[in-house]
Coordinates of C-alpha atoms (C1' of nucleotides) in Angstrom, one line a residue:
Chain X
X930 CA 17.5 -8.1 15.2
X931 CA 18.4 -3.7 16.4
X932 CA 21.6 -2.7 15.3
X933 CA 20.6 0.7 16.6
X934 CA 23.4 1.9 18.4
X935 CA 21.3 4.6 20.2
X936 CA 18.5 2.5 20.9
X937 CA 16.9 5.9 22.8
X938 CA 14.0 5.8 21.7
X939 CA 12.1 1.7 21.9
X940 CA 14.0 -1.5 22.5
X941 CA 11.7 -2.1 19.5
X942 CA 12.5 1.1 16.9
X943 CA 9.8 0.7 13.9
X944 CA 12.6 1.7 11.1
X945 CA 10.5 0.2 8.6
X946 CA 9.9 1.7 5.4
X947 CA 6.7 4.8 4.7
X948 CA 5.9 2.6 2.3
X949 CA 4.8 -0.1 5.0
X950 CA 4.1 1.7 8.0
X951 CA 0.9 3.3 5.9
X952 CA -0.3 0.3 5.2
X953 CA -0.2 -0.8 8.6
X954 CA -2.2 2.3 9.4
X955 CA -4.6 1.8 5.6
X956 CA -5.4 -1.6 7.5
X957 CA -6.0 0.3 11.0
X958 CA -8.8 2.3 9.8
X959 CA -9.8 -0.6 7.4
X960 CA -10.2 -2.8 10.7
X961 CA -11.9 0.5 12.4
X962 CA -15.0 0.4 9.6
X963 CA -15.8 -2.4 10.4
X964 CA -15.5 -3.0 13.5
X965 CA -19.4 -1.4 14.5
X966 CA -21.0 -3.9 12.1
X967 CA -19.0 -6.7 13.8
X968 CA -20.7 -5.2 16.8
X969 CA -24.0 -5.1 16.5
X970 CA -24.2 -8.6 14.0
X971 CA -23.0 -10.4 16.7
X972 CA -24.8 -9.1 19.2
X973 CA -27.9 -9.8 16.7
X974 CA -27.3 -13.3 16.8
X975 CA -27.1 -13.1 19.7
X976 CA -30.4 -12.1 21.1
X977 CA -32.0 -14.0 18.8
X978 CA -30.0 -17.3 20.2
X979 CA -31.7 -16.3 23.1
X980 CA -34.5 -14.1 23.2
X981 CA -35.8 -15.6 20.3
X982 CA -35.5 -12.2 18.3
X983 CA -34.1 -8.5 18.4
X984 CA -35.4 -5.9 19.0
X985 CA -33.6 -2.5 18.5
X986 CA -34.7 -1.4 21.7
X987 CA -32.0 -4.3 23.4
X988 CA -29.3 -3.6 20.5
X989 CA -30.3 0.1 22.1
X990 CA -29.7 -0.9 25.6
X991 CA -26.6 -3.2 25.7
X992 CA -25.0 -0.9 23.4
X993 CA -25.4 1.8 24.9
X994 CA -26.6 3.9 22.9
X995 CA -30.3 6.0 21.7
X996 CA -32.8 4.8 19.6
X997 CA -32.1 6.8 16.4
X998 CA -28.6 5.8 16.1
X999 CA -29.6 2.2 16.5
X1000 CA -31.6 2.5 13.0
X1001 CA -29.2 4.5 11.8
X1002 CA -27.0 1.6 11.7
X1003 CA -29.8 -1.1 11.5
X1004 CA -30.3 1.0 7.9
X1005 CA -26.5 1.2 7.1
X1006 CA -26.3 -2.9 7.9
X1007 CA -29.7 -3.2 5.4
X1008 CA -28.5 -1.5 2.6
X1009 CA -24.8 -3.5 3.0
X1010 CA -26.5 -7.0 2.9
X1011 CA -26.3 -8.2 6.5
X1012 CA -29.7 -7.4 8.0
X1013 CA -32.6 -8.2 6.8
X1014 CA -36.3 -5.6 8.4
X1015 CA -39.6 -4.1 8.5
X1016 CA -40.3 -0.8 9.6
X1017 CA -41.5 -1.7 13.2
X1018 CA -40.6 -5.7 12.0
X1019 CA -37.0 -7.6 14.9
X1020 CA -34.2 -7.7 12.9
X1021 CA -32.9 -10.6 10.8
X1022 CA -29.5 -11.7 9.3
X1023 CA -28.5 -12.4 5.9
X1024 CA -26.9 -15.3 4.8
X1025 CA -24.2 -13.2 4.8
X1026 CA -24.5 -11.7 8.2
X1027 CA -24.7 -15.2 9.5
X1028 CA -21.3 -15.9 8.1
X1029 CA -20.2 -13.0 10.1
X1030 CA -20.9 -12.9 13.3
X1031 CA -20.4 -17.1 13.1
X1032 CA -16.3 -15.7 12.2
X1033 CA -17.1 -12.8 15.0
X1034 CA -18.3 -14.6 18.2
X1035 CA -15.2 -17.1 16.8
X1036 CA -12.4 -14.8 16.8
X1037 CA -14.3 -12.5 20.3
X1038 CA -13.9 -16.4 21.9
X1039 CA -10.7 -17.7 21.5
X1040 CA -8.8 -13.7 22.7
X1041 CA -11.5 -13.7 25.3
X1042 CA -10.3 -17.4 26.3
X1043 CA -6.8 -16.3 25.4
X1044 CA -6.9 -13.7 27.9
X1045 CA -8.3 -15.7 30.1
X1046 CA -5.6 -18.4 30.3
X1047 CA -3.1 -15.3 30.8
X1048 CA -4.8 -14.8 34.0
X1049 CA -7.0 -11.7 33.7
X1050 CA -9.9 -11.0 35.6
X1051 CA -13.6 -12.3 33.8
X1052 CA -14.6 -8.5 33.8
X1053 CA -11.6 -7.0 32.6
X1054 CA -11.4 -9.8 30.2
X1055 CA -14.9 -9.3 28.1
X1056 CA -13.7 -5.2 27.7
X1057 CA -10.3 -5.8 26.3
X1058 CA -11.1 -8.9 24.1
X1059 CA -14.3 -6.4 22.8
X1060 CA -11.6 -3.7 21.5
X1061 CA -8.2 -6.2 20.5
X1062 CA -10.8 -9.1 19.0
X1063 CA -11.2 -6.2 15.5
X1064 CA -7.5 -6.0 15.4
X1065 CA -6.1 -9.8 15.3
X1066 CA -5.2 -11.1 11.9
X1067 CA -5.1 -14.8 11.4
X1068 CA -1.9 -15.4 12.6
X1069 CA -2.3 -14.1 16.0
X1070 CA -5.2 -15.8 16.1
X1071 CA -3.6 -19.2 15.7
X1072 CA -0.8 -17.8 18.3
X1073 CA -3.6 -17.2 21.0
X1074 CA -6.1 -20.4 20.2
X1075 CA -2.7 -22.8 20.3
X1076 CA -1.5 -20.7 23.8
X1077 CA -5.5 -21.5 25.1
X1078 CA -4.9 -24.9 24.3
X1079 CA -1.6 -25.4 25.7
X1080 CA -2.6 -24.6 29.2
Chain A
X463 CA -16.9 -22.0 35.0
X464 CA -19.6 -22.2 33.4
X465 CA -22.7 -24.4 34.4
X466 CA -25.2 -23.2 31.1
X467 CA -26.5 -26.3 30.8
X468 CA -27.3 -25.4 26.2
X469 CA -23.5 -24.2 25.7
X470 CA -25.1 -24.0 22.6
X471 CA -23.6 -20.1 21.4
X472 CA -20.5 -20.1 23.0
X473 CA -18.3 -22.0 25.4
X474 CA -18.0 -18.3 27.2
X475 CA -21.2 -17.2 26.5
X476 CA -22.0 -13.2 27.9
X477 CA -24.6 -13.4 31.0
X478 CA -23.5 -9.9 31.7
X479 CA -26.7 -7.6 32.4
X480 CA -26.7 -5.2 29.2
X481 CA -25.6 -2.4 32.1
X482 CA -22.2 -3.9 32.2
X483 CA -22.4 -5.2 28.6
X484 CA -22.6 -0.9 27.7
X485 CA -20.2 -0.5 29.2
X486 CA -17.2 -2.3 27.7
X487 CA -19.0 -0.5 24.7
X488 CA -18.8 2.7 25.9
X489 CA -15.3 2.3 26.5
X490 CA -14.8 0.6 23.2
X491 CA -15.9 4.0 21.3
X492 CA -14.2 6.4 23.6
X493 CA -10.6 4.1 23.2
X494 CA -11.8 4.7 19.5
X495 CA -11.9 8.2 19.7
X496 CA -8.8 9.0 21.5
X497 CA -6.7 6.6 19.1
X498 CA -5.8 9.1 16.1
X499 CA -4.8 11.2 18.3
X500 CA -2.6 8.7 20.7
X501 CA -1.5 7.8 16.7
X502 CA -0.3 11.1 15.1
X503 CA 1.0 12.0 19.2
X504 CA 3.4 8.9 18.5
X505 CA 3.8 9.8 15.7
X506 CA 5.7 13.3 15.9
X507 CA 7.6 12.2 18.8
X508 CA 9.6 10.0 16.9
X509 CA 10.0 12.1 13.6
X510 CA 11.3 14.7 16.1
X511 CA 13.5 12.2 17.2
X512 CA 15.0 10.8 14.1
X513 CA 14.8 14.0 12.3
X514 CA 14.7 17.5 14.7
X515 CA 11.5 17.9 13.5
X516 CA 7.7 17.2 12.7
X517 CA 6.6 17.3 9.0
X518 CA 2.6 17.0 8.0
X519 CA 4.6 16.1 4.2
X520 CA 6.5 13.1 6.5
X521 CA 3.3 12.1 9.2
X522 CA 0.8 11.7 5.3
X523 CA 3.4 9.4 3.9
X524 CA 3.8 7.5 7.2
X525 CA 0.2 7.9 7.8
X526 CA -0.9 7.4 3.9
X527 CA -4.1 9.6 3.9
X528 CA -3.6 13.6 2.8
X529 CA -1.9 16.6 3.6
X530 CA -5.3 18.1 4.2
X531 CA -6.6 15.5 6.3
X532 CA -2.9 15.9 7.6
X533 CA -3.7 19.9 8.7
X534 CA -7.1 19.0 10.5
X535 CA -6.2 16.5 12.1
X536 CA -3.6 18.7 13.5
X537 CA -5.7 22.1 14.3
X538 CA -7.7 18.9 16.3
X539 CA -4.9 17.7 18.4
X540 CA -3.5 22.3 18.6
X541 CA -6.8 22.6 20.2
X542 CA -6.5 19.6 22.6
X543 CA -3.9 21.1 23.5
X544 CA -1.4 18.6 22.5
X545 CA 0.5 20.6 20.3
X546 CA 1.5 24.0 19.5
X547 CA 2.4 25.0 15.5
X548 CA 2.4 28.0 13.4
X549 CA 2.3 28.6 9.7
X550 CA 4.5 26.4 7.6
X551 CA 6.1 25.8 10.6
X552 CA 7.2 22.2 11.8
X553 CA 5.2 20.0 14.9
X554 CA 6.1 20.5 18.8
X555 CA 4.9 18.5 21.4
X556 CA 2.7 20.3 24.5
X557 CA 3.7 18.9 27.9
X558 CA 1.1 17.0 27.3
X559 CA 1.4 15.4 24.2
X560 CA 5.5 14.3 24.8
X561 CA 3.4 13.2 28.3
X562 CA 0.5 11.0 25.8
X563 CA 3.5 10.3 23.9
X564 CA 5.8 8.1 26.6
X565 CA 2.7 6.5 27.1
X566 CA 1.4 5.4 24.2
X567 CA 5.3 4.6 22.9
X568 CA 5.1 2.2 25.9
X569 CA 2.4 0.7 25.7
X570 CA 2.9 -0.3 22.1
X571 CA 6.8 -1.4 23.1
X572 CA 4.8 -3.6 25.1
X573 CA 2.3 -5.4 22.7
X574 CA 4.6 -5.1 19.7
X575 CA 7.3 -7.2 22.3
X576 CA 4.4 -9.8 23.7
X577 CA 3.4 -10.5 19.5
X578 CA 7.1 -11.6 19.5
X579 CA 7.5 -12.9 22.2
X580 CA 5.0 -14.9 21.1
X581 CA 6.4 -16.6 18.3
X582 CA 4.5 -14.2 15.9
X583 CA 6.8 -12.3 12.7
X584 CA 7.6 -8.6 13.2
X585 CA 5.8 -7.5 10.3
X586 CA 2.1 -8.7 10.9
X587 CA 3.5 -8.0 14.3
X588 CA 3.6 -4.4 13.6
X589 CA 0.5 -4.3 12.4
X590 CA -1.7 -5.7 14.8
X591 CA 0.2 -4.5 17.5
X592 CA -0.4 -0.9 15.7
X593 CA -4.4 -2.0 16.0
X594 CA -4.4 -4.0 19.7
X595 CA -2.6 -1.0 21.6
X596 CA -4.9 1.5 22.1
X597 CA -7.3 -1.2 23.8
X598 CA -5.6 -2.9 26.0
X599 CA -6.1 -2.3 29.5
X600 CA -3.2 -1.9 32.7
X601 CA -4.0 -4.9 34.4
X602 CA -3.7 -6.9 30.7
X603 CA -0.7 -4.1 29.6
X604 CA 1.0 -5.8 33.1
X605 CA -0.1 -9.6 32.6
X606 CA 1.7 -9.5 28.6
X607 CA 4.6 -7.4 30.0
X608 CA 5.0 -10.2 33.2
X609 CA 5.2 -12.3 29.6
X610 CA 7.6 -10.8 28.3
X611 CA 9.8 -10.9 31.4
X612 CA 9.5 -14.2 31.7
X613 CA 10.3 -16.2 28.6
Chain D
dG1118 C1' 18.0 35.9 -6.2
dC1119 C1' 15.4 34.2 -9.1
dG1120 C1' 12.3 30.2 -10.8
dA1121 C1' 10.4 25.8 -10.9
dA1122 C1' 9.8 22.6 -7.1
dA1123 C1' 8.1 21.2 -2.8
dT1124 C1' 5.3 22.4 1.1
dG1125 C1' 1.6 23.7 4.0
dT1126 C1' -3.0 25.4 3.8
dT1127 C1' -7.6 26.5 3.3
dA1128 C1' -12.5 25.8 1.3
dG1129 C1' -15.7 22.6 0.6
dC1130 C1' -17.0 17.4 -0.7
dC1131 C1' -18.7 13.3 1.4
dA1132 C1' -20.3 9.3 4.5
dA1133 C1' -19.8 7.4 9.7
dG1134 C1' -21.8 7.4 13.8
dG1135 C1' -23.2 10.2 17.5
dC1136 C1' -27.6 12.9 20.0
dT1137 C1' -32.3 15.3 20.6
dA1138 C1' -37.5 16.3 19.9
dA1139 C1' -41.1 15.4 16.9
dC1140 C1' -43.9 11.9 16.0
dA1141 C1' -45.9 7.3 14.2
dA1142 C1' -46.7 3.1 15.3
dT1143 C1' -47.7 -0.9 18.0
dC1144 C1' -49.2 -4.1 22.5
dT1145 C1' -50.3 -4.2 26.7
dG1146 C1' -54.1 -3.2 30.6
dC1147 C1' -58.3 -3.5 31.9
Chain Z
dG661 C1' -61.3 -2.2 22.0
dC662 C1' -58.9 2.1 23.7
dA663 C1' -55.4 4.6 26.5
dG664 C1' -51.3 5.3 28.1
dA665 C1' -46.9 2.9 27.7
dT666 C1' -43.4 1.7 24.8
dT667 C1' -41.3 0.6 20.7
dG668 C1' -39.7 2.1 16.4
dT669 C1' -38.5 6.2 12.3
dT670 C1' -37.8 10.3 10.9
dA671 C1' -36.0 15.3 11.0
dG672 C1' -32.1 18.1 11.8
dC673 C1' -28.1 19.0 14.3
dC674 C1' -23.0 18.0 15.0
dT675 C1' -18.3 16.5 15.4
dT676 C1' -14.2 13.2 13.6
dG677 C1' -11.7 12.1 9.4
dG678 C1' -11.7 10.8 4.3
dC679 C1' -11.1 13.7 0.0
dT680 C1' -9.3 17.1 -4.3
dA681 C1' -9.2 21.3 -6.2
dA682 C1' -6.5 25.8 -5.3
dC683 C1' -4.2 28.5 -3.6
dA684 C1' -0.7 30.3 -0.4
dT685 C1' 4.4 30.3 1.0
dT686 C1' 9.3 28.4 1.9
dT687 C1' 13.0 26.5 -0.1
dC688 C1' 16.1 24.7 -3.3
dG689 C1' 18.7 24.8 -7.7
dC690 C1' 21.5 27.3 -10.9

DNA sequence: GCGAAATGTTAGCCAAGGCTAACAATCTGC
DNA sequence: GCAGATTGTTAGCCTTGGCTAACATTTCGC
C-alpha cells in the first residue's frame, strides 16, 4: 500500500499529485459553501413539521445566531430558489428546498445512526453528525448505512 | 430508543432543547473557522518534511487557490502565532503551529484509516477525510481508532 | 553577472456570514 | 381597540477567504 521506506510522517502518507490534492480541497470548499443552506433548509422543514410553520425567531434560537443574521441568510436562500417568503410572514420551502431538506435529513439520519451504532453517546453523536453530514460522499454514506444495518 | 408515536419525520428525530441545538451549531461554526488554519498548518508541516521547506507557490498549488489568497491567509496564520515568515522567504511553523500540525495529522490519519477499514476506495477516503477530520470529537476519534485496531 | 522566468507581495474588488443599533410591523392582553 | 411586548427588517459595520491586475524580488540559465 505504501513502500516509502521512511514512514516518518504517518502510516498513511499522502503521495497524491498536487492536482488531485487541489481538487479535494476545492471539493471541501464547495461543501462548506453549501453547509449553511443545508442546515437552514433542514431546520425549516423540521419546524414546519413540528409547529406548522417556520418563523425567523425560532430559526435564530435554534441556530444560535441573531435575528438579522437569519434575515440575511433567508434572503440568500430565497434568491437561490430554496424558499419563498413575504415580509413579516413565515417561511415556505420551494419544491427544490423540500427536495434538499429530504436529502439532508436522510444523510443526517444515516450519519447519526452510524455514530450511535459505533457506541457514541447520543449528545456527542448529534453534535458530530451536524458537522460530518455535509462532508460524506455517496459511497461513504452507503458504507455507513450498511454498517448500521449489519449491527 | 425513541418512543415518539408519530415517527413521521425520521427514526432519529431531534427533540433536543433549542439551546442545546444552538450550542451544537455554534460548535460547528467554531470548527469551520479553524478548518482552514488546520489545513494550512498540516500542509506546511508536510511540505517541510517532504521538501525541506514550505513555499507559498507549493501551498497554492496543493490547496487549489491563487498566490495572493495564500499570502493573505499566511498573514492571518502569522498574526495568530502559528507560523513565522519573512518577506520573500519560506515559511516556518512556531511551536504552537507544530503542535497543531501534529494533532491534525493524527486526526487525519485515524479518520483516513477508519474509512479505509470500512472498505472505501483510497481516493474517496482521502477526499472525505479532508472534510470530516475537522468535525470529529475526541470521543468519536477514539471509537474510530478502536475500530481500526479491531479490523 | 545579466536578462528572463519564476515566485512573492500589494492593492483593491467581491460575497458570505457574523454582529449591533434603530426602526417597523404584528400580536396579545386587557 | 390600544399599549406594550414580541417579532421582523434595515442599515451599517466587521472578518474571512476568494479573485485579478500590477508590481517587486529572487532565482536560474547561459
